[in-house]
Short mmCIF file of C-alpha atoms in Angstrom, two decimals:
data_model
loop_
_atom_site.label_atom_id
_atom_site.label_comp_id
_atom_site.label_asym_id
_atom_site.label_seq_id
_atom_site.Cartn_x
_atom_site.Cartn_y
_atom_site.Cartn_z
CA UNK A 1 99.19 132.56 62.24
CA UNK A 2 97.37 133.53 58.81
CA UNK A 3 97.28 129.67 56.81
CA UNK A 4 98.74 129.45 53.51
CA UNK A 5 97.92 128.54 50.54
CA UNK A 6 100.14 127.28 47.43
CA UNK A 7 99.60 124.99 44.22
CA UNK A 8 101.57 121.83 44.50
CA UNK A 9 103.67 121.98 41.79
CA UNK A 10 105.09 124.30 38.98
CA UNK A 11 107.48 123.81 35.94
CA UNK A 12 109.30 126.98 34.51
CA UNK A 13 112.04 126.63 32.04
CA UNK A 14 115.74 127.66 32.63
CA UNK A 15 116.35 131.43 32.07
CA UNK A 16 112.79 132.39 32.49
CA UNK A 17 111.66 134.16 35.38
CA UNK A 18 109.51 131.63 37.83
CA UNK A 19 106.60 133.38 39.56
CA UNK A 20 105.64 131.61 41.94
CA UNK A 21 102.31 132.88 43.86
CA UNK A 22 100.73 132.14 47.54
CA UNK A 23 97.44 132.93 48.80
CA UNK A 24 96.94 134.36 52.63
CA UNK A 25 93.50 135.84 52.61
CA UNK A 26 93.29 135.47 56.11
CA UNK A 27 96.74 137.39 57.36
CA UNK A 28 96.36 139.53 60.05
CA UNK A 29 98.22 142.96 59.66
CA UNK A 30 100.78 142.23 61.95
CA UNK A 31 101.86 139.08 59.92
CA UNK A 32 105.05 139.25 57.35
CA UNK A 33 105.19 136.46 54.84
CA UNK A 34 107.89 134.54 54.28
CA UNK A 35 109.67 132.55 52.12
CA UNK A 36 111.94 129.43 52.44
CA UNK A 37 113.10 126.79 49.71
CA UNK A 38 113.73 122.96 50.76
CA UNK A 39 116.10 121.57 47.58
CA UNK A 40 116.23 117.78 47.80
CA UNK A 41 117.20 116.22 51.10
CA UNK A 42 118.80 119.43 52.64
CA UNK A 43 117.47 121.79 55.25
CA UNK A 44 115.25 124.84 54.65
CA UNK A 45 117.12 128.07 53.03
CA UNK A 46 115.64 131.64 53.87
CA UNK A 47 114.54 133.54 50.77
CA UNK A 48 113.41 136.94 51.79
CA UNK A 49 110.34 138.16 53.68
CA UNK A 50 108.31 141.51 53.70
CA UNK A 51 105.21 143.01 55.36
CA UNK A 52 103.45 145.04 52.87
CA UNK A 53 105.74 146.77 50.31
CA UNK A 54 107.97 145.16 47.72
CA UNK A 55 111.31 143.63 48.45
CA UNK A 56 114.15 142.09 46.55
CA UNK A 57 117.42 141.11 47.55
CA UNK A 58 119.93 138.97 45.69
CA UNK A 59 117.71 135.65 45.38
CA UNK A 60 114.22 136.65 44.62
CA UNK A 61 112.05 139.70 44.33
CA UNK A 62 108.74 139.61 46.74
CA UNK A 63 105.47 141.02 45.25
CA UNK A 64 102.74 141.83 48.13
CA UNK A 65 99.52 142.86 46.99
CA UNK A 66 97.70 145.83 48.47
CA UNK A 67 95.00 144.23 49.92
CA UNK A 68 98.04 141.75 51.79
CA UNK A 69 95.60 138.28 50.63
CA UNK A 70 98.37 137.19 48.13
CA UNK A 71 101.91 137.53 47.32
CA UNK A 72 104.30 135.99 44.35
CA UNK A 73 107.83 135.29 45.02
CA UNK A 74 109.67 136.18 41.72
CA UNK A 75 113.18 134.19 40.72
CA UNK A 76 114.62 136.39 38.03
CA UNK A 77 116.30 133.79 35.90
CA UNK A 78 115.68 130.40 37.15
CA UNK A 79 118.25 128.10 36.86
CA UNK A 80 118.34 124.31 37.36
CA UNK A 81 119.61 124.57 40.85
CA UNK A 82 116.23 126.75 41.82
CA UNK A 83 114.63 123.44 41.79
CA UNK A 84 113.33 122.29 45.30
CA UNK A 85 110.36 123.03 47.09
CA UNK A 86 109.38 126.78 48.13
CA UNK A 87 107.07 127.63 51.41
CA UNK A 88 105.33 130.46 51.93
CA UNK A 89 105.14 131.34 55.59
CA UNK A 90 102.57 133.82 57.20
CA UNK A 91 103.98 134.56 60.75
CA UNK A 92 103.69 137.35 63.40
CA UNK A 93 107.11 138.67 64.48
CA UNK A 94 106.85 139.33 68.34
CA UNK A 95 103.58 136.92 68.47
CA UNK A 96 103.31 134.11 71.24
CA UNK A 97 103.21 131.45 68.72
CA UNK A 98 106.51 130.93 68.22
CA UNK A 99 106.56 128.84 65.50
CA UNK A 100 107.65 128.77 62.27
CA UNK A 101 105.19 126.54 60.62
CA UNK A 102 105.41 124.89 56.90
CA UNK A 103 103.56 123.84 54.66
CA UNK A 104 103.78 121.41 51.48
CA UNK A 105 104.59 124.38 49.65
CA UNK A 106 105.17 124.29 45.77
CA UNK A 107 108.23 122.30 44.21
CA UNK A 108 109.36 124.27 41.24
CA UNK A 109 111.05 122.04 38.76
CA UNK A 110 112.79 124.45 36.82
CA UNK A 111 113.55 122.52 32.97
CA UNK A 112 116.25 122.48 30.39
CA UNK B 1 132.12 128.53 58.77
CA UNK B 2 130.14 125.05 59.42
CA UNK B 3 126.81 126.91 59.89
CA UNK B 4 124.37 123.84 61.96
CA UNK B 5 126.34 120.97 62.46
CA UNK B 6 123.79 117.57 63.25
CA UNK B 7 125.00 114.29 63.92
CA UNK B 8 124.48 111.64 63.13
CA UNK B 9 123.59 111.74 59.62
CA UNK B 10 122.09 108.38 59.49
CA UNK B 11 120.83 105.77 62.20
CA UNK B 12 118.69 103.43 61.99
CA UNK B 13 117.58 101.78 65.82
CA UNK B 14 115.53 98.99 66.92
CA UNK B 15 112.16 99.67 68.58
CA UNK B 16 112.28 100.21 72.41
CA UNK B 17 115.64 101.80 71.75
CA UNK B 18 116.89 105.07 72.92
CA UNK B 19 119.36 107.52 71.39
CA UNK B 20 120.40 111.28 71.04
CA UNK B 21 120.35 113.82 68.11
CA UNK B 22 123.09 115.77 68.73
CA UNK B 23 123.04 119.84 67.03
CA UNK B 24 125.34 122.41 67.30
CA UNK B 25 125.64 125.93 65.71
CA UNK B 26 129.14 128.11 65.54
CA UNK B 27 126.87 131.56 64.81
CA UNK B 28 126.43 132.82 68.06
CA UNK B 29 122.35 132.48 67.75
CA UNK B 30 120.40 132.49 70.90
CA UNK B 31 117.18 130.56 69.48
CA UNK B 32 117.50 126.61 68.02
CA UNK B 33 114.81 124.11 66.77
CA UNK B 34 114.21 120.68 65.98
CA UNK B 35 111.67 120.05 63.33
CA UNK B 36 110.91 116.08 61.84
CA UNK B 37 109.65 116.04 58.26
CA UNK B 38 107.87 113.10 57.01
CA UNK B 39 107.77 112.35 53.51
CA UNK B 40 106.11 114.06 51.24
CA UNK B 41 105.03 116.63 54.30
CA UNK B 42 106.19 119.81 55.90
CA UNK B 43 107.94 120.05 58.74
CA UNK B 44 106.48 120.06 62.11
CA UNK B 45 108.22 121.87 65.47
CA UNK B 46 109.09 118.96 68.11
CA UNK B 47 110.47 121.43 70.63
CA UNK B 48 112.29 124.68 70.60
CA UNK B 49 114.69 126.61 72.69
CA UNK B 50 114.11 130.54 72.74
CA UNK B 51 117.14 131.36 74.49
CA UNK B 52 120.13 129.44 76.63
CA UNK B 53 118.85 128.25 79.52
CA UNK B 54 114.63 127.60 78.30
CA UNK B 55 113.07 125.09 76.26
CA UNK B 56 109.21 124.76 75.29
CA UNK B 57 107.06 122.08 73.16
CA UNK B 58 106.52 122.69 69.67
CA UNK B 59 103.76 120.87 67.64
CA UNK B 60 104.37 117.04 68.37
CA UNK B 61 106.47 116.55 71.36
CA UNK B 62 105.47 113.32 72.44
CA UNK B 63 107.94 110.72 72.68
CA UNK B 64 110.97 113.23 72.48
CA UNK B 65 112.88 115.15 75.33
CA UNK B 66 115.69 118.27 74.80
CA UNK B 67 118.20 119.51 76.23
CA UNK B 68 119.79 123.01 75.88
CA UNK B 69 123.61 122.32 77.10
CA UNK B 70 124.89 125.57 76.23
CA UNK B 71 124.42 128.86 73.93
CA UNK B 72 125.77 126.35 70.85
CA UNK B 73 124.15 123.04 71.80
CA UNK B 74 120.67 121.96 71.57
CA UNK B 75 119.84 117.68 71.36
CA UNK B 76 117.45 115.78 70.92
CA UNK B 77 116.18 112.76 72.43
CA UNK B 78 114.07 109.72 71.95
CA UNK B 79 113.83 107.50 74.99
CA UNK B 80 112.02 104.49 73.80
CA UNK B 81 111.84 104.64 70.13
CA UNK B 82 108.55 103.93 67.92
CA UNK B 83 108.11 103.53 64.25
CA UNK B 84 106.40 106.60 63.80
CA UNK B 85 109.35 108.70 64.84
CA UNK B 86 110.61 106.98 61.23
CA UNK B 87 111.61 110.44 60.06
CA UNK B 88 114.07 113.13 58.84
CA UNK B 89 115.11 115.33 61.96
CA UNK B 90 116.54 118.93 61.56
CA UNK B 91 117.82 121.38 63.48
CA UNK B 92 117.75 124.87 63.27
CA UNK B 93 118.93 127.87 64.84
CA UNK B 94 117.85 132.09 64.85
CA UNK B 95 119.42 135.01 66.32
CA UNK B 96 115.97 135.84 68.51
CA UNK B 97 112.90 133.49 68.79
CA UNK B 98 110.09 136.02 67.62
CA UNK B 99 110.91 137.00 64.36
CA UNK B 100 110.68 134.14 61.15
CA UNK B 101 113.62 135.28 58.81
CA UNK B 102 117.39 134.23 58.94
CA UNK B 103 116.71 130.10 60.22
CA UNK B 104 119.58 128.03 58.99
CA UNK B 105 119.11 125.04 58.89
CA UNK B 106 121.30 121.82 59.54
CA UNK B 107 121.54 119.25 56.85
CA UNK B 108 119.31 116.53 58.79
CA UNK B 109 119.05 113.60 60.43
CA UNK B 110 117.72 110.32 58.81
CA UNK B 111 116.13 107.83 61.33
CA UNK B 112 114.87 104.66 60.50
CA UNK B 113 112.81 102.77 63.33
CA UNK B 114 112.44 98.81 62.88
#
């Protein structure tokens, strides 16, 4: 599977959309990315996923570019429960690697 | 609906000690996990089960062994325990092994080693 990569950390203030990017310059065109959230001291919480076009669903909007090297999760208003730490996985759906593999990822602190 | 059920929630065990992470899931999923996260890491796979009936290694399964009782059931066991299996353990669970979206996750397991 394609590695990720993500800055450690962002701030965004509350109400403000959080963009949040990842780089996979190295995905392989049978590879969707997804993305997962950690918040503090609970398990991992699916976010969406896609495979080259756009997606959005009811928690974030997923921005691929055209090229597939990078993508930007997008949380529409951020609130102060979007806190926690985001991954960005690269995996290949019907692969032999079966494993879902993260990352540090980026913790989004999301402000007052 | 309870979603991934782990217990305990907290143990802490002497080293040389043995003891079972128990997981269950009420969603009718064929695939489950167990993942350790250390702090300030990711999570690694220990082992994983694909479907009833199979289970394979993950990243680091040294020092752990499964067992897949039935379709809801998946545990987790350390037979002599170490300090470096200090860690928080969680379960998870999929509708089919190959594809990455739709893991829920249990809430975790926190294991101290002394």
């Amino acid at each position: 599977d394609a590695k990720t990569t993500q800055p450690p950390s962002m701030d965004c203030a509350e109400g403000r959309a959080a963009n949040l990017p990842c780089n996979h310059s190295t995905i392989s065109g049978n590879e969707y990315v997804y993305w997962y959230r950690q918040i503090h001291s609970q398990g991992p919480q699916y976010i969406i996923h896609g495979l080259k076009n756009n997606e959005t669903n009811e928690m974030a909007s997923l921005i691929i570019t055209e090229d597939r090297k990078s993508s930007t999760l997008i949380l529409p208003h951020a609130t102060l429960r979007d806190t926690a730490v985001y991954y960005c996985i690269a995996f290949a759906s019907g692969g032999s690697n079966y494993k879902l593999t993260f990352g540090k990822g980026t913790l989004l602190t999301v402000n007052p | 609906n309870a979603g991934v059920t782990q217990t305990p929630k907290f143990q802490v065990l002497k080293t040389g000690q043995s003891m079972t992470l128990q997981c269950a899931q009420d969603m009718n999923h064929n695939s489950m996990y167990w993942y350790r996260q250390d702090p300030g890491m990711g999570l690694r796979l220990i082992y994983y089960s694909a479907s009833e009936g199979t289970t394979d290694k993950g990243e680091v399964p040294n020092g752990y062994n499964v067992s897949r009782l039935n379709k809801r059931e998946f545990s987790l066991r350390l037979e002599s325990a170490a300090p470096s299996q200090t860690s928080v353990y969680f379960c998870a669970s999929s509708d089919t092994f190959d594809r990455g979206y739709g893991y829920t996750f249990g809430s975790g397991t926190r294991l101290t080693v002394v």
